[in-house]
N, CA, C and O of each residue as an XYZ file, in Angstrom:
860
protein
N    -345.226     23.928    -36.929
C    -346.349     23.666    -37.836
C    -346.504     22.186    -38.173
O    -347.112     21.824    -39.179
N    -345.938     21.336    -37.307
C    -346.073     19.900    -37.545
C    -347.532     19.475    -37.455
O    -347.950     18.551    -38.152
N    -348.311     20.138    -36.604
C    -349.737     19.811    -36.491
C    -350.479     20.189    -37.765
O    -351.309     19.426    -38.260
N    -350.177     21.370    -38.290
C    -350.855     21.834    -39.494
C    -350.569     20.910    -40.677
O    -351.438     20.700    -41.524
N    -349.351     20.357    -40.739
C    -349.000     19.481    -41.861
C    -349.778     18.173    -41.835
O    -349.859     17.483    -42.851
N    -350.359     17.817    -40.669
C    -351.120     16.582    -40.547
C    -352.605     16.784    -40.844
O    -353.356     15.812    -40.921
N    -353.033     18.025    -41.009
C    -354.460     18.304    -41.173
C    -354.930     17.985    -42.582
O    -354.184     18.099    -43.555
N    -356.205     17.577    -42.658
C    -356.817     17.317    -43.961
C    -356.942     18.610    -44.752
O    -356.721     18.634    -45.963
N    -357.303     19.697    -44.046
C    -357.422     21.014    -44.670
C    -356.568     21.996    -43.877
O    -357.054     22.589    -42.914
N    -355.304     22.182    -44.262
C    -354.401     23.047    -43.494
C    -354.918     24.474    -43.326
O    -354.541     25.151    -42.370
N    -355.769     24.942    -44.232
C    -356.293     26.302    -44.112
C    -357.170     26.471    -42.882
O    -357.412     27.598    -42.449
N    -357.653     25.363    -42.308
C    -358.470     25.425    -41.092
C    -357.625     25.546    -39.832
O    -358.159     25.584    -38.724
N    -356.308     25.605    -40.000
C    -355.423     25.694    -38.839
C    -355.710     26.941    -38.012
O    -355.688     26.889    -36.782
N    -355.978     28.057    -38.679
C    -356.271     29.302    -37.969
C    -357.530     29.153    -37.116
O    -357.598     29.679    -36.005
N    -358.522     28.440    -37.637
C    -359.743     28.208    -36.863
C    -359.434     27.430    -35.585
O    -359.967     27.730    -34.517
N    -358.565     26.428    -35.711
C    -358.214     25.630    -34.537
C    -357.475     26.470    -33.501
O    -357.644     26.274    -32.298
N    -356.649     27.411    -33.978
C    -355.926     28.288    -33.054
C    -356.904     29.186    -32.301
O    -356.775     29.375    -31.091
N    -357.876     29.733    -33.017
C    -358.886     30.574    -32.368
C    -359.684     29.774    -31.342
O    -359.933     30.247    -30.234
N    -360.081     28.568    -31.716
C    -360.850     27.723    -30.791
C    -360.016     27.366    -29.565
O    -360.498     27.467    -28.436
N    -358.763     26.947    -29.781
C    -357.893     26.576    -28.682
C    -357.632     27.760    -27.760
O    -357.719     27.631    -26.539
N    -357.310     28.922    -28.345
C    -357.029     30.105    -27.544
C    -358.214     30.522    -26.695
O    -358.060     30.848    -25.518
N    -359.410     30.509    -27.300
C    -360.613     30.908    -26.559
C    -360.894     29.961    -25.403
O    -361.175     30.402    -24.288
N    -360.819     28.661    -25.667
C    -361.076     27.667    -24.619
C    -360.040     27.766    -23.504
O    -360.385     27.705    -22.324
N    -358.772     27.919    -23.876
C    -357.718     28.009    -22.864
C    -357.894     29.237    -21.982
O    -357.760     29.150    -20.762
N    -358.191     30.376    -22.589
C    -358.364     31.607    -21.812
C    -359.503     31.454    -20.808
O    -359.369     31.821    -19.641
N    -360.624     30.907    -21.277
C    -361.782     30.736    -20.392
C    -361.476     29.747    -19.276
O    -361.730     30.034    -18.106
N    -360.933     28.581    -19.628
C    -360.692     27.529    -18.633
C    -359.653     27.962    -17.609
O    -359.877     27.837    -16.405
N    -358.515     28.472    -18.079
C    -357.452     28.851    -17.146
C    -357.842     30.050    -16.296
O    -357.492     30.107    -15.117
N    -358.556     31.002    -16.868
C    -358.986     32.165    -16.085
C    -359.973     31.754    -14.998
O    -359.837     32.160    -13.844
N    -360.959     30.954    -15.366
C    -361.945     30.504    -14.380
C    -361.299     29.633    -13.299
O    -361.577     29.797    -12.111
N    -360.434     28.705    -13.724
C    -359.784     27.815    -12.751
C    -358.935     28.603    -11.766
O    -359.041     28.407    -10.555
N    -358.098     29.489    -12.277
C    -357.245     30.285    -11.399
C    -358.041     31.185    -10.470
O    -357.723     31.302     -9.286
N    -359.081     31.823    -11.009
C    -359.889     32.735    -10.194
C    -360.642     31.991     -9.094
O    -360.702     32.458     -7.956
N    -361.212     30.841     -9.428
C    -361.977     30.069     -8.443
C    -361.059     29.539     -7.344
O    -361.393     29.623     -6.162
N    -359.898     28.992     -7.729
C    -358.962     28.468     -6.734
C    -358.470     29.587     -5.825
O    -358.393     29.412     -4.608
N    -358.137     30.729     -6.405
C    -357.650     31.850     -5.600
C    -358.734     32.375     -4.668
O    -358.450     32.777     -3.539
N    -359.981     32.371     -5.145
C    -361.083     32.866     -4.318
C    -361.313     31.977     -3.095
O    -361.626     32.484     -2.018
N    -361.165     30.663     -3.248
C    -361.459     29.740     -2.149
C    -360.221     29.385     -1.319
O    -360.345     29.058     -0.139
N    -359.028     29.447     -1.925
C    -357.811     29.039     -1.219
C    -356.976     30.234     -0.792
O    -356.406     30.240      0.299
N    -356.903     31.246     -1.650
C    -356.101     32.417     -1.328
C    -354.699     32.323     -1.887
O    -354.418     31.484     -2.743
N    -353.815     33.186     -1.401
C    -352.453     33.272     -1.938
C    -351.572     32.116     -1.485
O    -350.489     31.923     -2.038
N    -352.009     31.339     -0.487
C    -351.202     30.224      0.017
C    -351.520     28.920     -0.706
O    -351.321     27.840     -0.149
N    -352.006     29.006     -1.924
C    -352.348     27.809     -2.685
C    -351.098     26.952     -2.894
O    -350.012     27.467     -3.162
N    -351.275     25.631     -2.765
C    -350.152     24.706     -2.934
C    -349.880     24.473     -4.414
O    -350.665     24.875     -5.273
N    -348.762     23.822     -4.698
C    -348.412     23.487     -6.075
C    -348.109     21.994     -6.153
O    -347.150     21.536     -5.532
N    -348.908     21.216     -6.907
C    -350.101     21.627     -7.658
C    -351.261     21.965     -6.736
O    -351.286     21.563     -5.573
N    -352.208     22.702     -7.266
C    -353.297     23.232     -6.447
C    -354.170     22.145     -5.829
O    -354.872     22.406     -4.852
N    -354.140     20.930     -6.382
C    -354.927     19.831     -5.816
C    -354.543     19.582     -4.366
O    -355.375     19.156     -3.565
N    -353.269     19.849     -4.021
C    -352.802     19.615     -2.661
C    -353.392     20.603     -1.669
O    -353.217     20.433     -0.463
N    -354.083     21.628     -2.140
C    -354.734     22.571     -1.241
C    -356.011     21.987     -0.642
O    -356.528     22.500      0.350
N    -356.512     20.924     -1.243
C    -357.719     20.268     -0.734
C    -357.351     19.337      0.418
O    -356.172     19.044      0.614
N    -358.346     18.863      1.191
C    -358.060     17.880      2.241
C    -357.368     16.645      1.665
O    -357.430     16.388      0.463
N    -356.704     15.883      2.548
C    -355.871     14.766      2.110
C    -356.653     13.762      1.263
O    -356.205     13.381      0.181
N    -357.818     13.333      1.751
C    -358.596     12.334      1.019
C    -359.059     12.867     -0.327
O    -358.978     12.176     -1.342
N    -359.542     14.099     -0.326
C    -360.033     14.705     -1.570
C    -358.896     14.866     -2.575
O    -359.082     14.601     -3.762
N    -357.735     15.292     -2.122
C    -356.603     15.495     -3.033
C    -356.131     14.178     -3.630
O    -355.742     14.134     -4.797
N    -356.159     13.097     -2.841
C    -355.736     11.804     -3.374
C    -356.727     11.281     -4.408
O    -356.327     10.728     -5.432
N    -357.999     11.452     -4.144
C    -359.015     11.059     -5.125
C    -358.873     11.891     -6.395
O    -358.974     11.371     -7.506
N    -358.637     13.193     -6.216
C    -358.487     14.089     -7.362
C    -357.266     13.710     -8.204
O    -357.316     13.756     -9.433
N    -356.170     13.336     -7.536
C    -354.987     12.896     -8.265
C    -355.287     11.639     -9.076
O    -354.840     11.509    -10.216
N    -356.044     10.715     -8.485
C    -356.405      9.505     -9.209
C    -357.223      9.791    -10.449
O    -357.015      9.186    -11.500
N    -358.167     10.729    -10.315
C    -358.983     11.101    -11.474
C    -358.182     11.893    -12.502
O    -358.471     11.843    -13.698
N    -357.176     12.625    -12.029
C    -356.405     13.486    -12.932
C    -355.288     12.754    -13.653
O    -354.733     13.282    -14.617
N    -354.940     11.537    -13.206
C    -353.821     10.826    -13.823
C    -353.956     10.662    -15.334
O    -352.993     10.923    -16.055
N    -355.133     10.233    -15.845
C    -355.247     10.131    -17.317
C    -354.978     11.459    -18.023
O    -354.330     11.488    -19.069
N    -355.475     12.555    -17.452
C    -355.248     13.873    -18.060
C    -353.769     14.238    -18.012
O    -353.236     14.807    -18.963
N    -353.104     13.907    -16.897
C    -351.673     14.193    -16.773
C    -350.884     13.423    -17.828
O    -349.991     13.975    -18.470
N    -351.221     12.144    -18.003
C    -350.536     11.330    -19.019
C    -350.783     11.870    -20.424
O    -349.870     11.934    -21.247
N    -352.033     12.258    -20.687
C    -352.370     12.788    -22.012
C    -351.629     14.093    -22.277
O    -351.116     14.306    -23.375
N    -351.571     14.968    -21.272
C    -350.876     16.259    -21.441
C    -349.411     16.043    -21.756
O    -348.862     16.683    -22.653
N    -348.769     15.132    -21.013
C    -347.369     14.845    -21.291
C    -347.170     14.209    -22.654
O    -346.192     14.496    -23.345
N    -348.099     13.345    -23.036
C    -347.999     12.681    -24.342
C    -348.124     13.676    -25.489
O    -347.451     13.537    -26.511
N    -348.981     14.678    -25.323
C    -349.158     15.676    -26.385
C    -347.849     16.391    -26.666
O    -347.464     16.550    -27.825
N    -347.159     16.823    -25.614
C    -345.885     17.518    -25.800
C    -344.845     16.604    -26.443
O    -344.081     17.025    -27.311
N    -344.831     15.351    -26.004
C    -343.877     14.402    -26.582
C    -344.166     14.148    -28.052
O    -343.243     14.065    -28.863
N    -345.442     14.025    -28.403
C    -345.824     13.770    -29.792
C    -345.470     14.954    -30.683
O    -345.018     14.768    -31.813
N    -345.675     16.190    -30.174
C    -345.330     17.378    -30.967
C    -343.844     17.396    -31.280
O    -343.450     17.654    -32.417
N    -343.013     17.122    -30.271
C    -341.564     17.077    -30.486
C    -341.201     15.933    -31.437
O    -340.367     16.090    -32.328
N    -341.847     14.774    -31.229
C    -341.562     13.627    -32.084
C    -341.907     13.876    -33.539
O    -341.137     13.519    -34.430
N    -343.056     14.484    -33.789
C    -343.455     14.780    -35.173
C    -342.500     15.776    -35.820
O    -342.201     15.677    -37.010
N    -342.026     16.734    -35.034
C    -341.073     17.711    -35.576
C    -339.768     17.009    -35.969
O    -339.215     17.262    -37.040
N    -339.286     16.127    -35.094
C    -338.046     15.411    -35.395
C    -338.232     14.499    -36.598
O    -337.352     14.424    -37.456
N    -339.363     13.804    -36.676
C    -339.622     12.917    -37.812
C    -339.643     13.701    -39.121
O    -339.097     13.252    -40.129
N    -340.269     14.862    -39.102
C    -340.340     15.677    -40.313
C    -338.984     16.197    -40.749
O    -338.710     16.308    -41.944
N    -338.128     16.517    -39.775
C    -336.795     17.029    -40.101
C    -335.824     15.910    -40.472
O    -334.997     16.066    -41.370
N    -335.934     14.789    -39.775
C    -334.980     13.694    -40.000
C    -335.285     12.907    -41.276
O    -334.376     12.408    -41.938
N    -336.581     12.801    -41.616
C    -336.973     12.018    -42.800
C    -337.884     12.858    -43.706
O    -339.050     12.510    -43.891
N    -337.371     13.959    -44.273
C    -338.228     14.845    -45.086
C    -338.728     14.208    -46.375
O    -339.808     14.546    -46.860
N    -337.950     13.291    -46.927
C    -338.317     12.687    -48.210
C    -338.549     11.183    -48.095
O    -338.487     10.473    -49.099
N    -338.810     10.697    -46.907
C    -339.003      9.266    -46.692
C    -340.413      8.996    -46.193
O    -341.016      9.835    -45.524
N    -340.932      7.825    -46.520
C    -342.265      7.453    -46.065
C    -342.294      7.169    -44.562
O    -343.364      7.029    -43.970
N    -341.112      7.087    -43.953
C    -341.044      6.845    -42.507
C    -341.733      7.972    -41.730
O    -342.325      7.735    -40.678
N    -341.651      9.186    -42.253
C    -342.213     10.336    -41.538
C    -343.718     10.239    -41.369
O    -344.277     10.888    -40.485
N    -344.394      9.439    -42.201
C    -345.851      9.332    -42.120
C    -346.311      8.236    -41.148
O    -347.508      8.106    -40.893
N    -345.387      7.458    -40.612
C    -345.678      6.438    -39.599
C    -346.820      5.518    -40.043
O    -347.737      5.241    -39.269
N    -346.759      5.057    -41.269
C    -347.793      4.132    -41.758
C    -347.191      2.835    -42.294
O    -347.864      2.077    -42.992
N    -345.920      2.581    -41.964
C    -345.256      1.336    -42.339
C    -344.612      0.730    -41.086
O    -344.523      1.377    -40.043
N    -344.168     -0.517    -41.212
C    -343.539     -1.175    -40.066
C    -342.286     -0.419    -39.630
O    -342.053     -0.228    -38.437
N    -341.491      0.006    -40.593
C    -340.289      0.752    -40.256
C    -340.651      2.102    -39.626
O    -340.002      2.543    -38.677
N    -341.675      2.743    -40.151
C    -342.100      4.023    -39.601
C    -342.574      3.901    -38.163
O    -342.228      4.722    -37.314
N    -343.387      2.846    -37.890
C    -343.866      2.628    -36.524
C    -342.711      2.289    -35.578
O    -342.709      2.713    -34.423
N    -341.735      1.529    -36.068
C    -340.586      1.181    -35.226
C    -339.800      2.421    -34.831
O    -339.457      2.612    -33.664
N    -339.519      3.262    -35.822
C    -338.783      4.497    -35.540
C    -339.596      5.408    -34.616
O    -339.053      6.013    -33.691
N    -340.895      5.498    -34.878
C    -341.755      6.376    -34.090
C    -341.822      5.942    -32.626
O    -341.657      6.768    -31.729
N    -342.060      4.658    -32.378
C    -342.163      4.159    -31.005
C    -340.829      4.294    -30.271
O    -340.799      4.643    -29.091
N    -339.728      4.016    -30.970
C    -338.406      4.168    -30.344
C    -338.139      5.630    -30.003
O    -337.589      5.935    -28.945
N    -338.531      6.531    -30.901
C    -338.321      7.956    -30.676
C    -339.143      8.456    -29.485
O    -338.625      9.178    -28.634
N    -340.424      8.073    -29.424
C    -341.288      8.505    -28.325
C    -340.780      7.947    -26.997
O    -340.780      8.650    -25.986
N    -340.349      6.686    -27.000
C    -339.812      6.092    -25.771
C    -338.556      6.831    -25.316
O    -338.390      7.117    -24.130
N    -337.675      7.136    -26.266
C    -336.457      7.867    -25.925
C    -336.742      9.259    -25.385
O    -336.135      9.683    -24.402
N    -337.667      9.974    -26.028
C    -338.021     11.315    -25.563
C    -338.647     11.279    -24.175
O    -338.387     12.156    -23.350
N    -339.473     10.266    -23.915
C    -340.107     10.133    -22.601
C    -339.069      9.908    -21.510
O    -339.148     10.514    -20.441
N    -338.099      9.041    -21.774
C    -337.042      8.770    -20.799
C    -336.211     10.023    -20.550
O    -335.872     10.329    -19.407
N    -335.882     10.746    -21.614
C    -335.087     11.964    -21.469
C    -335.861     13.009    -20.653
O    -335.292     13.654    -19.773
N    -337.158     13.175    -20.948
C    -337.969     14.140    -20.217
C    -338.053     13.778    -18.736
O    -337.956     14.648    -17.871
N    -338.233     12.482    -18.449
C    -338.293     12.034    -17.059
C    -336.969     12.280    -16.346
O    -336.959     12.733    -15.201
N    -335.854     11.988    -17.008
C    -334.537     12.169    -16.395
C    -334.274     13.643    -16.089
O    -333.770     13.974    -15.016
N    -334.612     14.522    -17.025
C    -334.406     15.956    -16.801
C    -335.277     16.457    -15.655
O    -334.812     17.209    -14.798
N    -336.557     16.034    -15.640
C    -337.483     16.490    -14.601
C    -337.050     16.017    -13.213
O    -337.211     16.748    -12.236
N    -336.502     14.800    -13.118
C    -336.106     14.260    -11.821
C    -334.706     14.711    -11.409
O    -334.403     14.773    -10.218
N    -333.855     15.026    -12.380
C    -332.486     15.439    -12.058
C    -332.448     16.849    -11.474
O    -331.562     17.172    -10.683
N    -333.417     17.694    -11.868
C    -333.462     19.072    -11.369
C    -334.431     19.121    -10.197
O    -335.637     18.998    -10.406
N    -333.945     19.296     -8.966
C    -334.822     19.211     -7.794
C    -335.857     20.321     -7.690
O    -336.880     20.154     -7.026
N    -335.602     21.452     -8.338
C    -336.565     22.557     -8.308
C    -337.200     22.744     -9.684
O    -337.397     23.869    -10.142
N    -337.516     21.624    -10.333
C    -337.990     21.658    -11.713
C    -339.280     22.469    -11.853
O    -339.453     23.180    -12.843
N    -340.185     22.372    -10.880
C    -341.450     23.095    -10.956
C    -341.218     24.603    -11.006
O    -341.822     25.310    -11.813
N    -340.325     25.088    -10.125
C    -340.011     26.513    -10.123
C    -339.234     26.904    -11.371
O    -339.363     28.023    -11.867
N    -338.421     25.969    -11.877
C    -337.666     26.239    -13.104
C    -338.604     26.436    -14.290
O    -338.342     27.271    -15.155
N    -339.701     25.669    -14.339
C    -340.683     25.853    -15.398
C    -341.272     27.266    -15.353
O    -341.488     27.889    -16.392
N    -341.530     27.764    -14.138
C    -342.028     29.129    -14.008
C    -341.023     30.146    -14.507
O    -341.391     31.130    -15.147
N    -339.750     29.908    -14.214
C    -338.698     30.819    -14.676
C    -338.580     30.805    -16.197
O    -338.471     31.857    -16.827
N    -338.603     29.612    -16.782
C    -338.521     29.493    -18.240
C    -339.726     30.155    -18.902
O    -339.588     30.842    -19.913
N    -340.902     29.943    -18.327
C    -342.115     30.555    -18.888
C    -342.035     32.071    -18.835
O    -342.408     32.751    -19.791
N    -341.550     32.598    -17.721
C    -341.449     34.054    -17.589
C    -340.455     34.639    -18.581
O    -340.688     35.711    -19.141
N    -339.341     33.933    -18.802
C    -338.302     34.447    -19.683
C    -338.649     34.321    -21.166
O    -338.341     35.212    -21.958
N    -339.297     33.201    -21.543
C    -339.484     32.925    -22.955
C    -340.948     32.908    -23.402
O    -341.284     33.514    -24.420
N    -341.821     32.226    -22.661
C    -343.218     32.139    -23.077
C    -343.875     33.508    -23.062
O    -344.757     33.785    -23.875
N    -343.453     34.365    -22.144
C    -344.018     35.717    -22.116
C    -343.750     36.452    -23.426
O    -344.579     37.238    -23.886
N    -342.590     36.193    -24.022
C    -342.269     36.825    -25.296
C    -342.984     36.189    -26.460
O    -343.569     36.885    -27.291
N    -342.943     34.860    -26.530
C    -343.593     34.163    -27.634
C    -345.100     34.389    -27.642
O    -345.720     34.404    -28.705
N    -345.690     34.564    -26.462
C    -347.140     34.676    -26.361
C    -347.636     36.109    -26.388
O    -348.711     36.381    -26.922
N    -346.863     37.038    -25.815
C    -347.372     38.390    -25.640
C    -346.573     39.462    -26.394
O    -347.030     39.945    -27.430
N    -345.394     39.841    -25.895
C    -344.787     41.051    -26.449
C    -344.192     40.880    -27.843
O    -344.160     41.848    -28.602
N    -343.720     39.687    -28.211
C    -343.203     39.513    -29.570
C    -344.300     39.580    -30.632
O    -344.109     40.265    -31.637
N    -345.454     38.896    -30.461
C    -346.539     39.071    -31.437
C    -346.998     40.526    -31.561
O    -347.338     40.980    -32.653
N    -347.006     41.255    -30.441
C    -347.388     42.672    -30.502
C    -346.383     43.462    -31.333
O    -346.770     44.315    -32.132
N    -345.095     43.180    -31.148
C    -344.074     43.859    -31.946
C    -344.171     43.474    -33.410
O    -343.956     44.310    -34.288
N    -344.495     42.203    -33.686
C    -344.674     41.766    -35.076
C    -345.773     42.574    -35.752
O    -345.656     42.946    -36.920
N    -346.852     42.845    -34.999
C    -347.938     43.612    -35.604
C    -347.483     45.032    -35.923
O    -347.777     45.552    -37.000
N    -346.772     45.658    -35.000
C    -346.343     47.040    -35.205
C    -345.346     47.168    -36.354
O    -345.410     48.132    -37.117
N    -344.424     46.210    -36.490
C    -343.337     46.359    -37.458
C    -343.537     45.566    -38.753
O    -342.857     45.833    -39.743
N    -344.466     44.589    -38.762
C    -344.632     43.750    -39.952
C    -346.051     43.806    -40.512
O    -346.236     44.023    -41.710
N    -347.042     43.616    -39.663
C    -348.419     43.463    -40.133
C    -349.170     44.776    -40.276
O    -350.122     44.847    -41.054
N    -348.783     45.799    -39.565
C    -349.505     47.066    -39.585
C    -349.418     47.711    -40.967
O    -348.334     47.820    -41.542
N    -350.545     48.131    -41.484
C    -350.596     48.790    -42.789
C    -350.743     50.299    -42.587
O    -351.777     50.775    -42.118
N    -349.701     51.037    -42.944
C    -349.738     52.488    -42.757
C    -349.386     52.885    -41.338
O    -348.861     52.086    -40.562
N    -349.688     54.150    -41.010
C    -349.404     54.656    -39.684
C    -350.366     54.056    -38.669
O    -351.434     53.562    -39.029
N    -349.980     54.104    -37.402
C    -350.808     53.486    -36.360
C    -352.155     54.185    -36.214
O    -353.133     53.576    -35.779
N    -352.203     55.471    -36.581
C    -353.450     56.237    -36.454
C    -354.082     56.545    -37.806
O    -354.847     57.500    -37.937
N    -353.756     55.722    -38.822
C    -354.270     55.987    -40.165
C    -355.763     55.702    -40.283
O    -356.435     56.291    -41.130
N    -356.296     54.807    -39.447
C    -357.707     54.452    -39.505
C    -358.169     53.996    -38.117
O    -357.365     53.777    -37.212
N    -359.492     53.862    -37.983
C    -360.016     53.390    -36.704
C    -359.527     51.980    -36.394
O    -359.243     51.641    -35.245
N    -359.435     51.171    -37.441
C    -358.948     49.807    -37.254
C    -357.516     49.809    -36.735
O    -357.190     49.073    -35.803
N    -356.661     50.635    -37.336
C    -355.276     50.707    -36.893
C    -355.166     51.233    -35.466
O    -354.357     50.745    -34.676
N    -355.975     52.220    -35.145
C    -355.940     52.779    -33.792
C    -356.356     51.720    -32.768
O    -355.713     51.557    -31.731
N    -357.440     51.005    -33.076
C    -357.908     49.965    -32.155
C    -356.886     48.865    -31.967
O    -356.599     48.453    -30.843
N    -356.328     48.382    -33.094
C    -355.336     47.309    -33.010
C    -354.047     47.793    -32.349
O    -353.372     47.020    -31.670
N    -353.704     49.061    -32.543
C    -352.511     49.609    -31.889
C    -352.685     49.636    -30.379
O    -351.761     49.310    -29.634
N    -353.868     50.024    -29.934
C    -354.142     50.048    -28.491
C    -354.091     48.635    -27.910
O    -353.478     48.400    -26.868
N    -354.748     47.696    -28.605
C    -354.783     46.316    -28.122
C    -353.375     45.730    -28.067
O    -352.992     45.136    -27.060
N    -352.605     45.892    -29.137
C    -351.258     45.330    -29.161
C    -350.324     46.043    -28.192
O    -349.405     45.430    -27.649
N    -350.552     47.331    -27.972
C    -349.767     48.048    -26.972
C    -350.011     47.498    -25.578
O    -349.073     47.325    -24.800
N    -351.276     47.223    -25.259
C    -351.602     46.641    -23.951
C    -351.030     45.235    -23.812
O    -350.524     44.864    -22.753
N    -351.114     44.450    -24.894
C    -350.551     43.101    -24.870
C    -349.038     43.153    -24.648
O    -348.483     42.349    -23.898
N    -348.382     44.104    -25.308
C    -346.938     44.274    -25.140
C    -346.584     44.610    -23.692
O    -345.660     44.028    -23.125
N    -347.316     45.543    -23.101
C    -347.058     45.927    -21.711
C    -347.305     44.756    -20.758
O    -346.557     44.548    -19.804
N    -348.367     43.997    -21.035
C    -348.666     42.834    -20.199
C    -347.533     41.818    -20.275
O    -347.142     41.241    -19.260
N    -347.007     41.598    -21.479
C    -345.902     40.659    -21.644
C    -344.650     41.105    -20.903
O    -343.944     40.281    -20.323
N    -344.373     42.405    -20.919
C    -343.207     42.928    -20.198
C    -343.385     42.754    -18.694
O    -342.434     42.413    -17.991
N    -344.601     42.988    -18.195
C    -344.880     42.806    -16.770
C    -344.671     41.342    -16.373
O    -344.067     41.052    -15.340
N    -345.179     40.417    -17.208
C    -344.988     38.987    -16.930
C    -343.499     38.637    -16.958
O    -343.028     37.865    -16.123
N    -342.767     39.195    -17.903
C    -341.338     38.935    -18.017
C    -340.597     39.368    -16.754
O    -339.826     38.596    -16.186
N    -340.834     40.602    -16.320
C    -340.091     41.155    -15.177
C    -340.574     40.544    -13.859
O    -339.783     39.984    -13.099
N    -341.870     40.655    -13.597
C    -342.409     40.184    -12.320
C    -342.340     38.661    -12.196
O    -342.010     38.138    -11.132
N    -342.651     37.949    -13.286
C    -342.592     36.499    -13.244
C    -341.185     35.985    -13.023
O    -340.983     35.041    -12.258
N    -340.202     36.595    -13.684
C    -338.812     36.198    -13.494
C    -338.371     36.438    -12.059
O    -337.729     35.584    -11.448
N    -338.715     37.598    -11.526
C    -338.352     37.918    -10.142
C    -338.979     36.929     -9.168
O    -338.303     36.419     -8.274
N    -340.278     36.656     -9.342
C    -340.974     35.740     -8.438
C    -340.405     34.331     -8.518
O    -340.264     33.665     -7.493
N    -340.076     33.866     -9.725
C    -339.542     32.519     -9.891
C    -338.161     32.385     -9.259
O    -337.875     31.396     -8.584
N    -337.306     33.382     -9.478
C    -335.970     33.353     -8.874
C    -336.070     33.404     -7.349
O    -335.344     32.700     -6.647
N    -336.974     34.241     -6.847
C    -337.174     34.329     -5.397
C    -337.653     32.999     -4.832
O    -337.194     32.570     -3.773
N    -338.569     32.350     -5.532
C    -339.092     31.069     -5.066
C    -337.999     30.003     -5.030
O    -337.940     29.204     -4.095
N    -337.141     29.991     -6.037
C    -336.045     29.017     -6.068
C    -335.080     29.250     -4.918
O    -334.687     28.302     -4.238
N    -334.691     30.507     -4.689
C    -333.762     30.817     -3.594
C    -334.381     30.501     -2.233
O    -333.697     30.003     -1.339
N    -335.674     30.789     -2.074
C    -336.340     30.474     -0.816
C    -336.431     28.977     -0.598
O    -336.342     28.503      0.534
N    -336.608     28.232     -1.679
C    -336.656     26.784     -1.563
C    -335.372     26.206     -1.020
O    -335.396     25.284     -0.205
N    -334.243     26.744     -1.467
C    -332.956     26.277     -0.957
C    -332.743     26.710      0.491
O    -332.193     25.957      1.295
N    -333.186     27.937      0.821
C    -332.978     28.436      2.182
C    -333.800     27.668      3.204
O    -333.329     27.397      4.308
N    -335.021     27.320      2.843
C    -335.924     26.651      3.777
C    -335.817     25.133      3.725
O    -336.434     24.446      4.539
N    -335.054     24.602      2.791
C    -334.897     23.163      2.699
C    -336.024     22.464      1.956
O    -336.150     21.242      2.032
N    -336.845     23.223      1.238
C    -337.938     22.606      0.479
C    -337.450     21.877     -0.747
O    -338.141     21.001     -1.268
N    -336.273     22.222     -1.214
C    -335.732     21.596     -2.424
C    -335.184     20.223     -2.063
O    -334.257     20.109     -1.261
N    -335.757     19.187     -2.655
C    -335.331     17.818     -2.371
C    -334.134     17.449     -3.234
O    -333.734     18.199     -4.125
N    -333.574     16.287     -2.956
C    -332.460     15.782     -3.766
C    -332.963     15.248     -5.100
O    -334.154     14.987     -5.269
N    -332.053     15.091     -6.031
C    -332.415     14.566     -7.346
C    -332.854     13.117     -7.249
O    -332.324     12.351     -6.444
N    -333.828     12.744     -8.074
C    -334.336     11.374     -8.165
C    -334.834     10.859     -6.811
O    -334.603      9.704     -6.452
N    -335.512     11.723     -6.074
C    -336.123     11.321     -4.809
C    -337.580     11.719     -4.810
O    -337.973     12.654     -5.507
N    -338.386     11.014     -4.033
C    -339.810     11.318     -3.914
C    -340.124     11.624     -2.460
O    -339.468     11.120     -1.548
N    -341.130     12.452     -2.258
C    -341.545     12.796     -0.902
C    -343.039     12.941     -0.857
O    -343.647     13.535     -1.748
N    -343.638     12.388      0.198
C    -345.086     12.502      0.409
C    -345.395     13.539      1.478
O    -346.490     13.554      2.040
N    -344.416     14.418      1.761
C    -344.601     15.405      2.811
C    -345.749     16.355      2.517
O    -346.345     16.910      3.440
N    -346.065     16.548      1.250
C    -347.119     17.461      0.873
C    -348.491     17.003      1.369
O    -349.410     17.807      1.524
N    -348.614     15.685      1.618
C    -349.877     15.152      2.110
C    -350.017     15.293      3.619
O    -351.027     14.895      4.200
N    -349.004     15.856      4.241
C    -349.078     16.048      5.680
C    -348.890     14.785      6.474
O    -349.407     14.657      7.583
N    -348.130     13.820      5.897
C    -347.858     12.585      6.610
C    -348.850     11.517      6.277
O    -348.760     10.406      6.798
């Protein structure tokens, strides 16, 4: 909730969640469906590499600012959480003084270096992200919220009213979807990692390769 603590009106946080969720669902669903329709199951990772060499290089150039911004957002969220925990009663946490800016910039720089080192030290980091998402994000996003509704938020029996019946059906489907992502996603990620080692696709740590561009 570090983001909510920075808002002028924290009560609007729920509105931002609804807006973010709706936009993400639409964008990711359309992007995945369109790429799969035109490329098929052999889509490369990242999907930009599925395009011709010249097009993919141009696309990477245009996407660099977005890539930097995406990484910065995650770093800032972690940084704000650490600042709030480390300096709960100090003005440093608000990053509006010289000392606050010094601590903030040092913290962000340190987190960036650590993130880069971890990403480069693990040669199958991309597949590892899929494994972590299947094991944990599936729960945080799908089946755990559904269980919270059944055991905490639900008022009365599941069939006490039309509202309860509808929400029970929706949360039941969400729970099942989360379990499917957990099981199938974990299996697919582990299989991909093992295949990477068998076929030699897994590179050494702290190395770069342009093989994806086809030479």
